[in-house]
Short mmCIF file of C-alpha atoms in Angstrom, two decimals:
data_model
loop_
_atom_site.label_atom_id
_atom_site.label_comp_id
_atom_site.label_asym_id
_atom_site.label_seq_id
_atom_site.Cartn_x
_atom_site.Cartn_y
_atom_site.Cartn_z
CA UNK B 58 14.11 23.87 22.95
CA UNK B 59 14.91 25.96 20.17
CA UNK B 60 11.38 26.39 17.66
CA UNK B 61 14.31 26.25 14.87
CA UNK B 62 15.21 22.90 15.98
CA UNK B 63 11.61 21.97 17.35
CA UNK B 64 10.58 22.76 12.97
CA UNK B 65 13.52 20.81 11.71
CA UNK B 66 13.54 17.05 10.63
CA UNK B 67 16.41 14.72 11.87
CA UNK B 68 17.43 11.88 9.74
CA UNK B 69 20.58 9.13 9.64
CA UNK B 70 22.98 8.37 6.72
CA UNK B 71 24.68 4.92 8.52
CA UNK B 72 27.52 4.38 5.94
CA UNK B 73 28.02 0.75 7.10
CA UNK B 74 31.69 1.36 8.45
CA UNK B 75 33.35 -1.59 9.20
CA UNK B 76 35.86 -1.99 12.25
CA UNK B 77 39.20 -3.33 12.95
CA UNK B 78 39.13 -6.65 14.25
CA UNK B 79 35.11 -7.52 13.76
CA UNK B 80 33.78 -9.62 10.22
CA UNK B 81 32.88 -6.70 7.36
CA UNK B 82 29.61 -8.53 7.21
CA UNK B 83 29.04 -7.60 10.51
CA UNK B 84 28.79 -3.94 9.34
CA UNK B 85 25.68 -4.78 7.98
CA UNK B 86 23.98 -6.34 9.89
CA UNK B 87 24.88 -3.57 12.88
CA UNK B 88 23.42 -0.98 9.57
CA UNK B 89 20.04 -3.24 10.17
CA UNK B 90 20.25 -3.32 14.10
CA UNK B 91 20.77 0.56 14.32
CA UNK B 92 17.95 1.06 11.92
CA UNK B 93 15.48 0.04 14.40
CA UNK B 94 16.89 1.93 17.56
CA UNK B 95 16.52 5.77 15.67
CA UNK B 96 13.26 4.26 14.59
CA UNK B 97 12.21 3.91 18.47
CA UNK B 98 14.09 7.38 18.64
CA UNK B 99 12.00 9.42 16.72
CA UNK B 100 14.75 10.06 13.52
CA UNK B 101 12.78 10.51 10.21
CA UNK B 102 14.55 8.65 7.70
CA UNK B 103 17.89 6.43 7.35
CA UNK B 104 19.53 5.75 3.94
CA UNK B 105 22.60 4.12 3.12
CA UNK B 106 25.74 4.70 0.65
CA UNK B 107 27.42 3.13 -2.37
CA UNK B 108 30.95 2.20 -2.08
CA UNK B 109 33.24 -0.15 -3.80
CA UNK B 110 35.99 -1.78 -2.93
CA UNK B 111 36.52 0.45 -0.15
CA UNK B 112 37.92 -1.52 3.33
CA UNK B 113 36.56 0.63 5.19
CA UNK B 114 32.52 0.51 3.99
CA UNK B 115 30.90 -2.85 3.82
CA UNK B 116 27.81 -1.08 1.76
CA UNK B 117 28.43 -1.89 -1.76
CA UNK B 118 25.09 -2.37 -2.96
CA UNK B 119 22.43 0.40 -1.22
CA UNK B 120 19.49 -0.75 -2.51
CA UNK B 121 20.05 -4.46 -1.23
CA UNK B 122 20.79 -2.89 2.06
CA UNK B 123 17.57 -0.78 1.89
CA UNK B 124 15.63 -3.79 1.35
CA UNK B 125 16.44 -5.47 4.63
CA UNK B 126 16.14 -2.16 6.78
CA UNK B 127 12.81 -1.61 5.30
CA UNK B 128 12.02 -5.12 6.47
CA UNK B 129 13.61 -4.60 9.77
CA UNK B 130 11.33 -1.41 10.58
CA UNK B 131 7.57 -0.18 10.36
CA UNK B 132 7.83 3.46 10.22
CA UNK B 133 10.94 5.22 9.49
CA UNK B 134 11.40 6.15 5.48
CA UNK B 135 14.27 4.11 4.12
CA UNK B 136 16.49 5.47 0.83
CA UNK B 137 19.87 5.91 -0.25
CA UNK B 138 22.80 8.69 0.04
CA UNK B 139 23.16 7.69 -1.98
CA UNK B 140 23.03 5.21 -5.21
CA UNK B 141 25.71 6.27 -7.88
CA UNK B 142 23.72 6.96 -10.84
CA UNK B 143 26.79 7.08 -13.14
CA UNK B 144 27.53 3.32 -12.24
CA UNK B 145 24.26 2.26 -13.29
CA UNK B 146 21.92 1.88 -16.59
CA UNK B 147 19.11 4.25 -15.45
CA UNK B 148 16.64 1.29 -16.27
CA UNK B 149 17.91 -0.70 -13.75
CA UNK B 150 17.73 1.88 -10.69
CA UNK B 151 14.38 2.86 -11.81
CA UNK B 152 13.20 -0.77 -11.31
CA UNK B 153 15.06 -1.02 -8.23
CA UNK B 154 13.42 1.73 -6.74
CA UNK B 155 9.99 0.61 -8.15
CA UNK B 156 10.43 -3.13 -6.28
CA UNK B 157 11.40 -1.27 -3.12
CA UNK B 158 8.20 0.89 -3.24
CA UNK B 159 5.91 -1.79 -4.32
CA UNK B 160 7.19 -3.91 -1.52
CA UNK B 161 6.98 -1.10 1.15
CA UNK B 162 4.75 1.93 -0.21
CA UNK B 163 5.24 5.21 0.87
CA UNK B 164 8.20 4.78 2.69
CA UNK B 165 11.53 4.49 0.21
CA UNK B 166 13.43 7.55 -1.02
CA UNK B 167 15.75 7.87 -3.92
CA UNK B 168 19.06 9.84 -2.80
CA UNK B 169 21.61 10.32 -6.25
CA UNK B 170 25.24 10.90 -6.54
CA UNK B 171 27.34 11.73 -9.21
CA UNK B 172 30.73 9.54 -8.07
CA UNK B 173 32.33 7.07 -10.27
CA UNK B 174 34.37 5.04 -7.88
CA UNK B 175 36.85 5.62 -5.57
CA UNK B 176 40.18 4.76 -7.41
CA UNK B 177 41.01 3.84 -10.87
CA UNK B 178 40.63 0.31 -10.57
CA UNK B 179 37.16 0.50 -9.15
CA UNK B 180 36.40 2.62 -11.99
CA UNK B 181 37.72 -0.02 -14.47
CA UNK B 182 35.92 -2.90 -12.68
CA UNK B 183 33.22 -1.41 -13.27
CA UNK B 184 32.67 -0.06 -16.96
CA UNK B 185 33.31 4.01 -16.09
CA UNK B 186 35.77 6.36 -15.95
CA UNK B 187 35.75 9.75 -14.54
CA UNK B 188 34.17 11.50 -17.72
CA UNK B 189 30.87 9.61 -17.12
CA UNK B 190 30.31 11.96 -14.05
CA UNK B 191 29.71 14.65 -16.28
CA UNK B 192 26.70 13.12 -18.08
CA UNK B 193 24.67 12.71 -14.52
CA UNK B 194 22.03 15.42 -15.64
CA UNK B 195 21.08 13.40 -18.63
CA UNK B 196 20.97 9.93 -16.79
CA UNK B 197 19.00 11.71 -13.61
CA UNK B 198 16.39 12.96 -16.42
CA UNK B 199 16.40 9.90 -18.42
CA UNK B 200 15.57 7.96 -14.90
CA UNK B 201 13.25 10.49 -13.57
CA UNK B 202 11.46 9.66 -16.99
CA UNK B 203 10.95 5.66 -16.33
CA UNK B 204 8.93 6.89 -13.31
CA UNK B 205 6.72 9.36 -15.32
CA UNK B 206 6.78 6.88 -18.31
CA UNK B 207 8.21 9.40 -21.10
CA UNK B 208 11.15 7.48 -22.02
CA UNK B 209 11.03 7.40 -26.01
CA UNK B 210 12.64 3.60 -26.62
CA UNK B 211 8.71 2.26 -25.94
CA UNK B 212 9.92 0.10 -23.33
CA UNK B 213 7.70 0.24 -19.65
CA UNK B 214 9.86 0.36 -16.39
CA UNK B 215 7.73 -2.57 -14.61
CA UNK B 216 6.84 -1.65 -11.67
CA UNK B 217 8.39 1.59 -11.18
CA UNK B 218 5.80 3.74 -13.60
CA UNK B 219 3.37 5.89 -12.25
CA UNK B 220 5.17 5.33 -8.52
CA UNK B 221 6.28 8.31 -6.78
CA UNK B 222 9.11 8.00 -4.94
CA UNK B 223 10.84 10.71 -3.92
CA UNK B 224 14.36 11.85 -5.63
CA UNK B 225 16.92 13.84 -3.85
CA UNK B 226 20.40 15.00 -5.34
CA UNK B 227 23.82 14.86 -3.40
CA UNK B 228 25.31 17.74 -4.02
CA UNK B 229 28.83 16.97 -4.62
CA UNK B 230 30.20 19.01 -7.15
CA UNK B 231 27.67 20.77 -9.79
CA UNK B 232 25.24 18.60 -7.55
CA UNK B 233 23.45 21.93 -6.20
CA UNK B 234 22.63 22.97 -10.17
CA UNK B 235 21.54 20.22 -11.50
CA UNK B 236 19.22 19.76 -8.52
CA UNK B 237 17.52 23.11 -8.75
CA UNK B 238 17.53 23.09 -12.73
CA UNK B 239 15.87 19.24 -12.11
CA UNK B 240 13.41 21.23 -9.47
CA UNK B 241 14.65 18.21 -6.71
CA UNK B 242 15.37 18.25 -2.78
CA UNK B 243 19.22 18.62 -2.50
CA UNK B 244 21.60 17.26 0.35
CA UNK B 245 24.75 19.19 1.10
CA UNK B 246 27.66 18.96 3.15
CA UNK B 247 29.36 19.24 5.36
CA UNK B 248 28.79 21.28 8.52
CA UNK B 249 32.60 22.16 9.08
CA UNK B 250 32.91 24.46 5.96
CA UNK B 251 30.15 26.48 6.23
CA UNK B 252 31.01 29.32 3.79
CA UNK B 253 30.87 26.34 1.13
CA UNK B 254 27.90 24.82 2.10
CA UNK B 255 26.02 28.70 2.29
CA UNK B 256 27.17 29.09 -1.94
CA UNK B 257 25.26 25.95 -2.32
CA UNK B 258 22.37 26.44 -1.00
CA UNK B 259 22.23 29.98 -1.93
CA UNK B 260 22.71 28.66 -5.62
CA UNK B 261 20.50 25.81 -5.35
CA UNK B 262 17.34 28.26 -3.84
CA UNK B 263 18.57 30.65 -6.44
CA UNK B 264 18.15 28.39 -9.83
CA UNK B 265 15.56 26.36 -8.65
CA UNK B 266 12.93 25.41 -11.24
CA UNK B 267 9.87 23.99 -9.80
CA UNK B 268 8.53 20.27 -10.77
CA UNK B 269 6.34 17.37 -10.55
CA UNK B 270 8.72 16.11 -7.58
CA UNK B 271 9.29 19.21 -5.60
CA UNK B 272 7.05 22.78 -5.90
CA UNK B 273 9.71 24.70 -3.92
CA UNK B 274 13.93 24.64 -2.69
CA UNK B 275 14.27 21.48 0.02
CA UNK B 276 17.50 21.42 1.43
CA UNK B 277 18.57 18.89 3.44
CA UNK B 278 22.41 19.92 5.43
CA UNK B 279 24.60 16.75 6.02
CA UNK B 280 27.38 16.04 8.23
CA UNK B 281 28.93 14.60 11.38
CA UNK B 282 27.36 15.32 15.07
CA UNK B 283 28.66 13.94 18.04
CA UNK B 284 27.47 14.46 21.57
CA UNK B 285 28.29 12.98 24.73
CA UNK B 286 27.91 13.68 28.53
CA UNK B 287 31.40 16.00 28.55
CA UNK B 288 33.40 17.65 25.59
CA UNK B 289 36.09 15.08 26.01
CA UNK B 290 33.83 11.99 25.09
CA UNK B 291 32.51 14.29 22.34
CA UNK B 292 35.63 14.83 20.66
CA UNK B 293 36.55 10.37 21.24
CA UNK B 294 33.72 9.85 19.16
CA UNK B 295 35.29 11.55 16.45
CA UNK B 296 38.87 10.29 16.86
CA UNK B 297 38.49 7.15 14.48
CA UNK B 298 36.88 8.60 11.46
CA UNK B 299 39.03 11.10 11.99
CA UNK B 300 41.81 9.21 11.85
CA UNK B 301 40.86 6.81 8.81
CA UNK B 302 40.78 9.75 6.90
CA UNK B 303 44.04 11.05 7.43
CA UNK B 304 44.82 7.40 6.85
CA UNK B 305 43.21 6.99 3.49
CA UNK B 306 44.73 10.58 2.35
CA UNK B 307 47.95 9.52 3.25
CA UNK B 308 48.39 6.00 2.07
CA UNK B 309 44.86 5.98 -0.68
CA UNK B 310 42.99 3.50 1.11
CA UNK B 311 39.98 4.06 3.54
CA UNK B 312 40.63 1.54 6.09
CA UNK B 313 38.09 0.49 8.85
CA UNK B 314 37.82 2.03 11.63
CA UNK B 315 40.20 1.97 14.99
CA UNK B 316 39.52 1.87 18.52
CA UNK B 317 40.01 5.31 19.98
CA UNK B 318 42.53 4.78 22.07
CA UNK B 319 44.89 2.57 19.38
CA UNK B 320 44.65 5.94 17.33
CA UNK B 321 45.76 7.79 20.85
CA UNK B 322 48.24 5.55 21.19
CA UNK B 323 49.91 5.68 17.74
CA UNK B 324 52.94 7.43 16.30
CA UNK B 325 51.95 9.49 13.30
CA UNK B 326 54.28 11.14 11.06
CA UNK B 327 53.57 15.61 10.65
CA UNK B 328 51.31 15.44 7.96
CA UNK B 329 48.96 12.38 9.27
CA UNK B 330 48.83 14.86 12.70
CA UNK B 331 47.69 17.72 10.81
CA UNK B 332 45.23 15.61 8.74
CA UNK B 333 44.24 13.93 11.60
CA UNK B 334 44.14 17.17 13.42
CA UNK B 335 42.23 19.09 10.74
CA UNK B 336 39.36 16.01 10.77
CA UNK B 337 38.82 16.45 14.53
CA UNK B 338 38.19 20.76 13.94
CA UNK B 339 35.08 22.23 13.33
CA UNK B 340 32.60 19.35 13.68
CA UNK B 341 29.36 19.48 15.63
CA UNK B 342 30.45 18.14 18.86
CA UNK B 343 30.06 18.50 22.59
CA UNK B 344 27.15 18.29 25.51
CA UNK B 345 23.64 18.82 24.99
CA UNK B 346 23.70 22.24 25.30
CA UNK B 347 26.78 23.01 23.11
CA UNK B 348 25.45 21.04 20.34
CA UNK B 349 22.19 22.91 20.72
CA UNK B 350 23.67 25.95 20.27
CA UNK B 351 25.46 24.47 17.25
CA UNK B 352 22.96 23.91 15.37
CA UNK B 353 20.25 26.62 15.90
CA UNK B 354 23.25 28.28 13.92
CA UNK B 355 23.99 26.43 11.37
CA UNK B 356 19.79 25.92 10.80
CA UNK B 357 19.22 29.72 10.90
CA UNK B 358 22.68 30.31 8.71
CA UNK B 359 21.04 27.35 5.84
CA UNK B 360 17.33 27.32 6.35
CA UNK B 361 17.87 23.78 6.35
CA UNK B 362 14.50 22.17 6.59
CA UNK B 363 16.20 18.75 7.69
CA UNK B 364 19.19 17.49 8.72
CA UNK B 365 21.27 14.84 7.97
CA UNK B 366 23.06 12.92 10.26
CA UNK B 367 26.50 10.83 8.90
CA UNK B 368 28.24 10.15 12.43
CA UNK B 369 30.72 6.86 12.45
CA UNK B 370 32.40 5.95 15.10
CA UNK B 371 34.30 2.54 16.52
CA UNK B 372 31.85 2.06 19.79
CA UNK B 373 28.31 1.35 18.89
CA UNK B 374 26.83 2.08 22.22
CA UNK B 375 28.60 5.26 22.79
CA UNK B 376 27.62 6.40 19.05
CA UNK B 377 23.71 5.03 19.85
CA UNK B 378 23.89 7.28 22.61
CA UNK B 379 24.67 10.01 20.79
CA UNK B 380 21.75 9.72 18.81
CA UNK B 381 19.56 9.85 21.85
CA UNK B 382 21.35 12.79 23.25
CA UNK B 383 20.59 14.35 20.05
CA UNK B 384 16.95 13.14 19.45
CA UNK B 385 16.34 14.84 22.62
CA UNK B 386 18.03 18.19 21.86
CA UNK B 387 15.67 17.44 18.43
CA UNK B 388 12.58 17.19 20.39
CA UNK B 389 11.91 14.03 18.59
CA UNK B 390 9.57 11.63 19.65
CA UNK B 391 10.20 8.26 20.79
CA UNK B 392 7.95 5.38 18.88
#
């Protein structure tokens, strides 16, 4: 095994994607299931997303869902990729956080995003629009500052101050600056463009201010990784996200996720193929020994220090079985 692998930590972002034909509750309730397998597999951590009114993503509210996966499991560190700080009052996910600590110490994490909502009337429903993106600096400060108990109003975030639990910054956008000004890990994606991902972390490790949360750059690379026994059931695993993007870019919804072989089977008009197309090319994907190859690149290209794993796919025991493909290529080790 590569010692660039062997020094790299593996983690899960499990985006609760719901699937044609099955109850969106049962999205998360498979979320709380697959928390406990890469557990026994050795992963490090596994957070879950914010999304709202999205078909597609039963996850609406990540640190609800955090709460029962922290239940479900003993050792793996739980956390979100992440909660939307724009959609909150930075009170509120300060005392979130604090409640999930207190209830299972040392073990939450606190991943941030600067999205406002999918569409315009998710925006509306709930109190934003697009602008308040812009002020995500000034609400990640203001809620670092509940923790540290500086904020200036007089009012004590109960329980949350004096805990420490970890903040990391999704780097969508200015993400990778505001992260290294705020001295915090960052997560970037994704692995398909590459020369992207390389400006942000060069300009992340280049700005970055040390702080009471982080004393040097921690960059955490995110993305899809599929493997499988041949190429061919590689590339399967990909087929339905792949094609529920197209999907949603074509017709502005993100709709659950298809059986393979429906998507194999369908007509699509030229610009669905070539969306489609385009969602299948350049992802991490193939045997063992392809994937390994994969990565020692991408780790050596990044410096990554941990990955982050965000692979969806229609058949649960085909995409659980990529994870254990992968754990081994990881070197991780089984509980």
């Amino acid at each position: 095994m590569s010692s660039v692998i062997a020094a790299t930590r593996f983690s899960v972002l499990d985006r609760s994607r719901t699937r044609e034909g099955r109850p969106v509750g049962e999205a998360l309730r498979d979320t709380v299931r697959f928390a406990r397998d890469v557990e026994r597999l050795g992963y490090h951590r596994l957070w879950v997303s914010e999304h709202h009114g999205v078909p597609g993503v039963a996850g609406s509210a990540p640190t609800v869902l955090a709460a029962a996966v922290a239940a479900a499991t003993r050792t793996i560190r739980v956390g979100t990729g992440g909660v939307m700080l724009p959609n909150h009052q930075p009170l509120v996910v300060a005392e979130q956080f604090g409640v999930l600590e207190s209830l299972f110490p040392g073990r939450i994490d606190m991943g941030l995003g600067r999205s406002v909502g999918f569409t315009d009337g998710v925006r509306r429903a709930l109190g934003r629009d697009k602008g308040d993106a812009e002020d995500f600096a000034a609400q990640l400060e203001e809620l670092l500052g509940w923790f540290r108990g500086t904020s200036p109003t007089g009012v004590r975030a109960r329980p949350s101050e004096g805990l420490t639990v970890p903040p990391f910054v999704l780097a969508m956008g200015e993400g990778a600056t505001i992260a290294a000004r705020a001295g915090l890990p960052m997560v970037i994606g994704d692995l398909r463009d590459r020369e992207k991902m390389l400006r942000g972390v060069d300009l992340y490790r280049e700005r970055f201010r040390p702080s009471p949360w982080a004393s040097e750059p921690y960059v955490v690379i995110s993305g899809t990784i599929a493997v499988a026994a041949t190429p061919e059931e590689a590339r399967r695993l990909l087929i339905p996200e792949a094609w529920s993007m197209a999907y949603s870019r074509t017709r502005g919804t993100f709709p659950p996720l298809p059986p393979a072989e429906r998507v194999e089977a369908s007509a699509m008009t030229a610009k669905e193929r070539g969306l489609y197309e385009s969602g299948l090319a350049g992802q991490l994907a193939g045997t063992e020994e392809e994937v390994a190859h994969g990565l020692e690149t991408v780790l050596k290209e990044t410096g990554a220090q941990e990955v982050l794993v965000t692979t969806s796919t229609y058949d649960r025991a085909a995409l659980l079985d990529s994870y254990r493909r992968l754990a081994r290529i990881a070197g991780l080790s089984p509980a």
